[in-house]
Tab-separated table of C-alpha atoms in Angstrom:
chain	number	residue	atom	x	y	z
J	242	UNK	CA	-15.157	-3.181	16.657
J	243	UNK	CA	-16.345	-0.786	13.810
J	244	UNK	CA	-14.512	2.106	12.663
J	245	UNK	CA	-16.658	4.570	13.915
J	246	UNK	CA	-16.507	2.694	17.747
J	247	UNK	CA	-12.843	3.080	17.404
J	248	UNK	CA	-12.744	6.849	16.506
J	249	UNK	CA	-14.650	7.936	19.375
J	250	UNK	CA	-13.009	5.460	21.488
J	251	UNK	CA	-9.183	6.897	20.478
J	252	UNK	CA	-11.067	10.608	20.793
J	253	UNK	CA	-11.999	9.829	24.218
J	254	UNK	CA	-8.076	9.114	25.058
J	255	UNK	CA	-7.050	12.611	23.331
J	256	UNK	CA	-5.570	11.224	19.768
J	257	UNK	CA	-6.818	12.974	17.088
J	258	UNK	CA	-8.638	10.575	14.260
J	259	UNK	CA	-7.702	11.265	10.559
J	260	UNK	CA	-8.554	8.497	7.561
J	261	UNK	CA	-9.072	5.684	10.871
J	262	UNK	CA	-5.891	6.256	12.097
J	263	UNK	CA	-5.576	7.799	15.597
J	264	UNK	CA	-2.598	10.315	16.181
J	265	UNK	CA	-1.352	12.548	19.543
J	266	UNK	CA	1.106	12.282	22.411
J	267	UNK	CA	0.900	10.064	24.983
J	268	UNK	CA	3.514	10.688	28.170
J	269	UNK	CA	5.561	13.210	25.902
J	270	UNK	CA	6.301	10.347	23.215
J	271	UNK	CA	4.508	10.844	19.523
J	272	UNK	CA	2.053	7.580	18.925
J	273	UNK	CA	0.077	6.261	16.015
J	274	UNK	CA	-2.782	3.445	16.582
J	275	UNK	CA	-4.627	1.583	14.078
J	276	UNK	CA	-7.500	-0.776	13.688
J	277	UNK	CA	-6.225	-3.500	11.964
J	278	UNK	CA	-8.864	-6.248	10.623
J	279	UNK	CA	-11.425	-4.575	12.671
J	280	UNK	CA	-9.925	-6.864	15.473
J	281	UNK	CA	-6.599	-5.884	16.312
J	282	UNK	CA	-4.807	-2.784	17.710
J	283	UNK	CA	-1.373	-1.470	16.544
J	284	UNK	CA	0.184	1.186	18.568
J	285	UNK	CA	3.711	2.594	16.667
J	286	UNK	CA	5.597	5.427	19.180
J	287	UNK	CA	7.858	7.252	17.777
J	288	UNK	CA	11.314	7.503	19.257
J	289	UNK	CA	15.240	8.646	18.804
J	290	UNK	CA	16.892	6.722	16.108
J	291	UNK	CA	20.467	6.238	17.711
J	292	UNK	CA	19.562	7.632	20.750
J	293	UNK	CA	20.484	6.531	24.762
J	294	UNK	CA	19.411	3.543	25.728
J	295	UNK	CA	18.181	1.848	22.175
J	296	UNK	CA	21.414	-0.307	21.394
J	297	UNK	CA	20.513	-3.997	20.601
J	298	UNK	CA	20.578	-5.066	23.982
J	299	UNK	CA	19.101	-2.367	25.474
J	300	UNK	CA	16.029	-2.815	23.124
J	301	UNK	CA	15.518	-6.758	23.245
J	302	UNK	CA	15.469	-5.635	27.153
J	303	UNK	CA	12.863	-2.732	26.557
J	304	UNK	CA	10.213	-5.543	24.698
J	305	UNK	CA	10.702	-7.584	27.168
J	306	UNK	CA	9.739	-5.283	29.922
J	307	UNK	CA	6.991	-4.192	27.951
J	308	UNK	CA	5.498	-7.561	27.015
J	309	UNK	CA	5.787	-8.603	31.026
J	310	UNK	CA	3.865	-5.201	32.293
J	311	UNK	CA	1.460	-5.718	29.575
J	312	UNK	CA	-1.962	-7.498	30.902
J	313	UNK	CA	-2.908	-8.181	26.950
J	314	UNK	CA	-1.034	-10.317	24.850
J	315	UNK	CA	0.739	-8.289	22.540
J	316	UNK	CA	3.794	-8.855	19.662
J	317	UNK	CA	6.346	-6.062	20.582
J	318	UNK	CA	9.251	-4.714	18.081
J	319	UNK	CA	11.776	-2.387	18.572
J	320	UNK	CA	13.632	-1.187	15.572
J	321	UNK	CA	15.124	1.938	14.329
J	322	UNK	CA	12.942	4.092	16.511
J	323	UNK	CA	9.768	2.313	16.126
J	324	UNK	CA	8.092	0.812	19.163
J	325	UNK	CA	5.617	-1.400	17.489
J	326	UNK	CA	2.678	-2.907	19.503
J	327	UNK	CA	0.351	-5.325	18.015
J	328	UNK	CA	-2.736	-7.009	19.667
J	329	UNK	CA	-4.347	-9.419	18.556
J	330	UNK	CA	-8.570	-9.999	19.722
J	331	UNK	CA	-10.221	-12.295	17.141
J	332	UNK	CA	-13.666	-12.017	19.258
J	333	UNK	CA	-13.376	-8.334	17.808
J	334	UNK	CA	-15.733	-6.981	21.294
J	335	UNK	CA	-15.377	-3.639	21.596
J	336	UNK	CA	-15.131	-3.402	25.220
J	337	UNK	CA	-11.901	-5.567	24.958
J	338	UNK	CA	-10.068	-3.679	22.149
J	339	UNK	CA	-10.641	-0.644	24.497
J	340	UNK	CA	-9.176	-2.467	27.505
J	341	UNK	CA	-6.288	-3.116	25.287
J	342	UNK	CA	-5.725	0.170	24.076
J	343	UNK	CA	-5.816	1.598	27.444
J	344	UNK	CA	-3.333	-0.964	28.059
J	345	UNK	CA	-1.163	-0.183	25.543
J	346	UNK	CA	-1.214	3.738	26.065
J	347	UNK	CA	-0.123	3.612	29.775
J	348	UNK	CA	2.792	0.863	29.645
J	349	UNK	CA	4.328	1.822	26.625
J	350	UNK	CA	5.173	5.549	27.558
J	351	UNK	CA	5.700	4.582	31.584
J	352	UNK	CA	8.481	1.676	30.310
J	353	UNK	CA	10.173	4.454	28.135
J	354	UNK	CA	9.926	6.852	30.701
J	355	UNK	CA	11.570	4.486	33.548
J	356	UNK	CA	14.132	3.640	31.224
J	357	UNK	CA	15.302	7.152	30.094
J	358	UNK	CA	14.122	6.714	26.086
J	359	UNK	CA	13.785	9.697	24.302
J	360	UNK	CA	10.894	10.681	21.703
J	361	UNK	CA	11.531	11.048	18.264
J	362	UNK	CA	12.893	14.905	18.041
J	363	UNK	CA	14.755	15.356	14.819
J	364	UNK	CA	12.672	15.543	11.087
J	365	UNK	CA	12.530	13.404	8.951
J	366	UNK	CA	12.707	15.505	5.983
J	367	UNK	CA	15.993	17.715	6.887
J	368	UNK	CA	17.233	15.497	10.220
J	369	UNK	CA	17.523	18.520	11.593
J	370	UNK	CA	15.784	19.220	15.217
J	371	UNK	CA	13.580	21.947	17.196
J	372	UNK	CA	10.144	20.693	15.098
J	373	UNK	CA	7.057	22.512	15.189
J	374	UNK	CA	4.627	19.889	14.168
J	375	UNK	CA	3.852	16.560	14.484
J	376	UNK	CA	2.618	14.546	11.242
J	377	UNK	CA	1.841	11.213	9.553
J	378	UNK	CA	4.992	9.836	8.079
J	379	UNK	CA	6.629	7.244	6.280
J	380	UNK	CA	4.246	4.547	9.071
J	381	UNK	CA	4.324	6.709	11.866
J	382	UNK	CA	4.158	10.124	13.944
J	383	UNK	CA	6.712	12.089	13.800
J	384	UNK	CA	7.723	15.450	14.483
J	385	UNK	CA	8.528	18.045	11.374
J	386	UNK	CA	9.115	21.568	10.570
J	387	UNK	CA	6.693	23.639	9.057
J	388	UNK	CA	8.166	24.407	6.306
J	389	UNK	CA	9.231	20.683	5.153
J	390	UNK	CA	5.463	19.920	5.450
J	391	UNK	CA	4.995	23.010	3.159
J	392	UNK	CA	7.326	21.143	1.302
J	393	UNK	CA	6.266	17.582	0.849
J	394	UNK	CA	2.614	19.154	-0.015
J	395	UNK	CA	4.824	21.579	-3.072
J	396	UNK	CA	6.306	18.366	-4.143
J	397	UNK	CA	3.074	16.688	-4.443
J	398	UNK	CA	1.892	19.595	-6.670
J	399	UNK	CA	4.752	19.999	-8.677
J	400	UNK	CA	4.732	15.984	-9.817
J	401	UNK	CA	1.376	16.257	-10.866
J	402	UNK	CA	1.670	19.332	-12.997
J	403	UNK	CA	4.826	18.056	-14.580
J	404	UNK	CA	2.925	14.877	-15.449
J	405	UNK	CA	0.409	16.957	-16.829
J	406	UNK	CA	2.898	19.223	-18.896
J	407	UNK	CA	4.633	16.262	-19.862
J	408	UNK	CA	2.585	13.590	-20.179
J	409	UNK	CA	0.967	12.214	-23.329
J	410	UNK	CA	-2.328	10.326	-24.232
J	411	UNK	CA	-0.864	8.866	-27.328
J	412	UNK	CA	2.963	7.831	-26.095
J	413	UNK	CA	0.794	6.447	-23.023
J	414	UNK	CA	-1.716	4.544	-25.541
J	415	UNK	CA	1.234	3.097	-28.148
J	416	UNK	CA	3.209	2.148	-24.659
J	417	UNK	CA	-0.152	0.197	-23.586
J	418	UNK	CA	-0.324	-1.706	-26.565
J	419	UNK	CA	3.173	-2.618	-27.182
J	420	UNK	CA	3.501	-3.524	-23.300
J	421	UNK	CA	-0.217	-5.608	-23.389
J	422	UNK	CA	1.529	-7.436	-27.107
J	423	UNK	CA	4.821	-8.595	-25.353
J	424	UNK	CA	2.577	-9.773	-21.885
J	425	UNK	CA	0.696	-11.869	-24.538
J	426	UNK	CA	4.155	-13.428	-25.883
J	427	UNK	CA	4.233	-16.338	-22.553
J	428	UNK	CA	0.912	-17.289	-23.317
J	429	UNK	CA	1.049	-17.973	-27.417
J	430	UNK	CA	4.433	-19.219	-27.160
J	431	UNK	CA	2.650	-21.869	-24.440
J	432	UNK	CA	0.022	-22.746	-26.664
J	433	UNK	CA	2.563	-23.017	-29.644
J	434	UNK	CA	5.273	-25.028	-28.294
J	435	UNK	CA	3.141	-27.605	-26.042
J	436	UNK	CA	-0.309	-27.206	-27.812
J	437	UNK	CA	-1.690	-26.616	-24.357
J	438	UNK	CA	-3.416	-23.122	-23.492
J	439	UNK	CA	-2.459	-22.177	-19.782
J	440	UNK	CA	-5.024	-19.355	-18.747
J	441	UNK	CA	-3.116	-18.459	-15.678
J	442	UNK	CA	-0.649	-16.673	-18.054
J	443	UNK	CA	-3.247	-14.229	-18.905
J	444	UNK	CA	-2.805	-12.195	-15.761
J	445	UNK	CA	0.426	-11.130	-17.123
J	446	UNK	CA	-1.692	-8.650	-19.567
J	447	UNK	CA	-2.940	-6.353	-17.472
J	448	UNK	CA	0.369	-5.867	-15.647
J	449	UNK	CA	2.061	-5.461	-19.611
J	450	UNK	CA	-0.535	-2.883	-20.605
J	451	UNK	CA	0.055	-0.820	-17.407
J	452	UNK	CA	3.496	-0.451	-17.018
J	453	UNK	CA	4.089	0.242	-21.066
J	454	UNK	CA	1.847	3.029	-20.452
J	455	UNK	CA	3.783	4.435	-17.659
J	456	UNK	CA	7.024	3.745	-19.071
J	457	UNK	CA	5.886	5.474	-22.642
J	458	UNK	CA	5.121	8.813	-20.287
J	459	UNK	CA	1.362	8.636	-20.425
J	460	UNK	CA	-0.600	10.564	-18.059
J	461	UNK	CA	-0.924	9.387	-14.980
J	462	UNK	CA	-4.834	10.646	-14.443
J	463	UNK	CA	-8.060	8.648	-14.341
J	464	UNK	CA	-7.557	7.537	-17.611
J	465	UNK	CA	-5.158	4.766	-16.691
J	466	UNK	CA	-7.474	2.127	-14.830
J	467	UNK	CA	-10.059	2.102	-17.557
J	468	UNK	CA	-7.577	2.027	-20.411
J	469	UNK	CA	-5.737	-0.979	-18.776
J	470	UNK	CA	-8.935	-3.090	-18.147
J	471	UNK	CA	-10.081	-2.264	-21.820
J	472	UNK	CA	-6.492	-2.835	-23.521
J	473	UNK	CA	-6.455	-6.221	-21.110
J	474	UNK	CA	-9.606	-7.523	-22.175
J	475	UNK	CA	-8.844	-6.791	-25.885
J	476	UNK	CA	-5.663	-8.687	-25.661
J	477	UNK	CA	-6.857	-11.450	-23.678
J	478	UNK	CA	-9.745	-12.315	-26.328
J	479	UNK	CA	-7.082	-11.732	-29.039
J	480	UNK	CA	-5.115	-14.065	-27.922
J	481	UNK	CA	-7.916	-16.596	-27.603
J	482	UNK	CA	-8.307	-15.815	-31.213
J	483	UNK	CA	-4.616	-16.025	-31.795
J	484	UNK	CA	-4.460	-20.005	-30.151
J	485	UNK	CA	-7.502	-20.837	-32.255
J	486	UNK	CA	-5.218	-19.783	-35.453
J	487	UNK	CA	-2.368	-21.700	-34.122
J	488	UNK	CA	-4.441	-25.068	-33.335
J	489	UNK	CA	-5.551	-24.493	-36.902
J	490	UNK	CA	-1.849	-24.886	-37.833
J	491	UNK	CA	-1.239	-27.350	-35.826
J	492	UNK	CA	-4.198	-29.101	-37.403
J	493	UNK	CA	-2.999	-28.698	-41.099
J	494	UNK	CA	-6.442	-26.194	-41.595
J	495	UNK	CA	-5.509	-23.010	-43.663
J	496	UNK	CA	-5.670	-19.695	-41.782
J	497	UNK	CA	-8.177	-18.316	-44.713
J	498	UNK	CA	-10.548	-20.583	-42.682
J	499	UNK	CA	-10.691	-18.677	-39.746
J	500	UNK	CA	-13.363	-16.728	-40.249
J	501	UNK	CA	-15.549	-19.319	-41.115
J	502	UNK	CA	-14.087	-21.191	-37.723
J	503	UNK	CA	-15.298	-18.219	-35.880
J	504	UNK	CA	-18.761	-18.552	-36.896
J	505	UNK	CA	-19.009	-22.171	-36.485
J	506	UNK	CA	-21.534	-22.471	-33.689
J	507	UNK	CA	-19.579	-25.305	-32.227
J	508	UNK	CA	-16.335	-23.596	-32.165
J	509	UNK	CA	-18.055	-20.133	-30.683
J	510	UNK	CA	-19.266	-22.670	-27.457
J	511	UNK	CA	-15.598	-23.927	-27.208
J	512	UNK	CA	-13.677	-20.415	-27.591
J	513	UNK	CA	-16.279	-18.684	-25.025
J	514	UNK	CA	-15.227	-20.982	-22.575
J	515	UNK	CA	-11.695	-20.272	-23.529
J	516	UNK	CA	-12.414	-16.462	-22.845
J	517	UNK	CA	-14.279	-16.779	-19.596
J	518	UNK	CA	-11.599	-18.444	-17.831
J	519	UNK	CA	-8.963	-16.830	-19.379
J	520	UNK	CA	-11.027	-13.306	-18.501
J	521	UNK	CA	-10.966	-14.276	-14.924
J	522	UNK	CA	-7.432	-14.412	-14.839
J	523	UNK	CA	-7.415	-11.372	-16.376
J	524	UNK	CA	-9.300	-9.913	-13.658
J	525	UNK	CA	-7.003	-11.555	-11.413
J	526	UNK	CA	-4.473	-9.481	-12.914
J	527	UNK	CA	-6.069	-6.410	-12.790
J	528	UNK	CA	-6.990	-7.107	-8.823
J	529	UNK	CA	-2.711	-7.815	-8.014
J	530	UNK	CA	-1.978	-4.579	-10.023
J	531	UNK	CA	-4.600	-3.112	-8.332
J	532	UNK	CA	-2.136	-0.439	-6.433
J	533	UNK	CA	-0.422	0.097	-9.118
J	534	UNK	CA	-2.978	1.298	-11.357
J	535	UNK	CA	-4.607	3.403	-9.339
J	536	UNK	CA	-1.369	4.977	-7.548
J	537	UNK	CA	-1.040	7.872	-10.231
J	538	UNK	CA	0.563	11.366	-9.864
J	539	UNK	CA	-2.653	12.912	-8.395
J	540	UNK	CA	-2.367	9.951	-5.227
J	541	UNK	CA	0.528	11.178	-4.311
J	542	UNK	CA	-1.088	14.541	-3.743
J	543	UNK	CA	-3.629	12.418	-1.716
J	544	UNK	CA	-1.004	11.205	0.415
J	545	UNK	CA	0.253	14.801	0.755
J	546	UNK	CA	-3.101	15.843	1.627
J	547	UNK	CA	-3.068	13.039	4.405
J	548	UNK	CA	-0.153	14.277	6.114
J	549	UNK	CA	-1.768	17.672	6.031
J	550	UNK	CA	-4.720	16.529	7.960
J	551	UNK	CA	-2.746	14.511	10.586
J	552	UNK	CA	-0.533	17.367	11.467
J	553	UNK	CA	-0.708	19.053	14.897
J	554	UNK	CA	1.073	21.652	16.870
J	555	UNK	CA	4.215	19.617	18.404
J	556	UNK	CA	3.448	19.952	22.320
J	557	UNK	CA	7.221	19.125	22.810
J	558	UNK	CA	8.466	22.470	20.884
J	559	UNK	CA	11.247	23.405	22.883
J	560	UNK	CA	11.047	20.992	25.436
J	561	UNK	CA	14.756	18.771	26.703
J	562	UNK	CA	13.646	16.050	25.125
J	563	UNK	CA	16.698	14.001	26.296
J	564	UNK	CA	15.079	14.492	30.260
J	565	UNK	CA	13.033	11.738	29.289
């Protein structure tokens, strides 16, 4: 199913699509349902920490209910307040991920109902109750004041500008290159003590470069991805250079040879095969650090923005929710 058949599909049901995750209230209990893998359906509602009815053995009872009214085959979890719901279709047909998500959306509320469970009702900001909204948070959809969702937004802003205040290009750049330096130290000290070059090591750099940056109070802007794949792929070709001067140790040749090494045609052909595997693993450490590069100050006002979008009026403003 494509993610434009499952956001008229949820829209037909009454959720409310935002970044391909469907939000809204289903039989007076807050749900969230994503398209996972294109394939499979996760439905999280959104109940009462604590509350009546959701002690241990009350909630190994509640999945099992659920799992024997369910037509689909479904993995069902029950932990502090989160009904999780996964389905799994690997044929991916459109017409059954519908079928399942109809499932899902009348047993889950009609086995809560039955069995007394009450919807989430207190924030999750201030734990205090009475919320006017529902939002987007922290994996699920909860209800919120107004004013804490004011809040989380403020928060967002006031990181960034702080970052911006505070934050510096040059601490950021010296933190980079003393970080990408020590992430080097693994791989030389490989090559020294064994006389064996280990490429895999080289993913280490990028993950060096990155977080000596961070920790040296550079801004966190769009500078930082681009700086950390340069700085990595200076250091990794340094140190390519670096275990050429150590086999020349190791070799008895004299270190004022080294340039003339590096222009040997021969030893060019040898050393660029060095630094195309030892670039891929480079890039392989760029890809794991992947969320942490880009996840600067400004993504956090993303996610702020996020919640924004996903919030709606909370239809259960004032409402008894224990009745349920």
């Amino acid at each position: 199913m494509k993610k434009a058949d499952f956001a008229a599909c949820a829209e037909q049901r009454g959720l409310r699509v935002v970044n391909n995750i469907a939000y809204g209230v289903v039989g007076n209990y807050p749900v969230q349902v994503q398209l996972v893998q294109d394939a499979n359906l996760q439905v999280v509602v959104s109940l009462e920490e604590g509350g009546e009815g959701l002690d241990k053995t009350s909630s190994k009872e509640i999945v099992k209910e659920i799992r024997g009214e369910l037509q689909v085959k479904a993995t069902v979890s029950l932990h502090n307040g989160r009904l999780t719901a996964l389905v799994g279709n690997p044929w991916g047909k459109a017409k059954k991920v519908e079928e399942g998500l109809d499932d899902l959306l009348s047993v889950l509320p009609a086995v809560l109902h039955r069995r007394g469970i009450s919807p989430q009702k207190t924030c999750p900001i201030c734990h205090r109750e009475d919320c006017e909204m529902l939002a987007a948070f922290d994996g699920s959809y909860q209800p919120i004041h107004q004013g804490c969702l004011e809040g989380i937004a403020q928060a967002a802003g006031q990181k960034m500008a702080q970052n911006q205040e505070s934050g510096s290009y040059l601490t950021g750049l010296l933190g980079a290159i003393i970080g990408g330096l020590l992430a080097t130290i693994p791989a030389v000290a490989v090559i020294w003590f064994t006389e064996t070059a280990y490429s895999l090591l080289y993913f280490l750099i990028p993950l060096g470069v990155y977080h000596g940056y961070r920790l040296a109070r550079g801004k966190m802007d769009g500078i930082v991805l681009p700086l950390t794949c340069v700085l990595s792929i200076v250091f990794g070709v340094a140190t390519d250079i670096m275990n050429l001067a150590i086999s020349m140790v190791a070799n008895e040749i004299p270190l004022k040879y080294l340039g003339v090494m590096l222009t040997n045609g021969e030893v060019q052909r040898l050393l660029m095969g060095d630094m195309v595997s030892s670039l891929l693993f480079v890039a392989l450490g760029i890809a794991v650090t992947w969320n942490q590069i880009s996840r600067t100050a400004r993504s956090s006002m993303d996610d702020a923005l996020a919640i924004q979008q996903s919030a709606m009026v909370n239809p259960l403003a004032g409402q008894d929710v224990n009745r349920y």
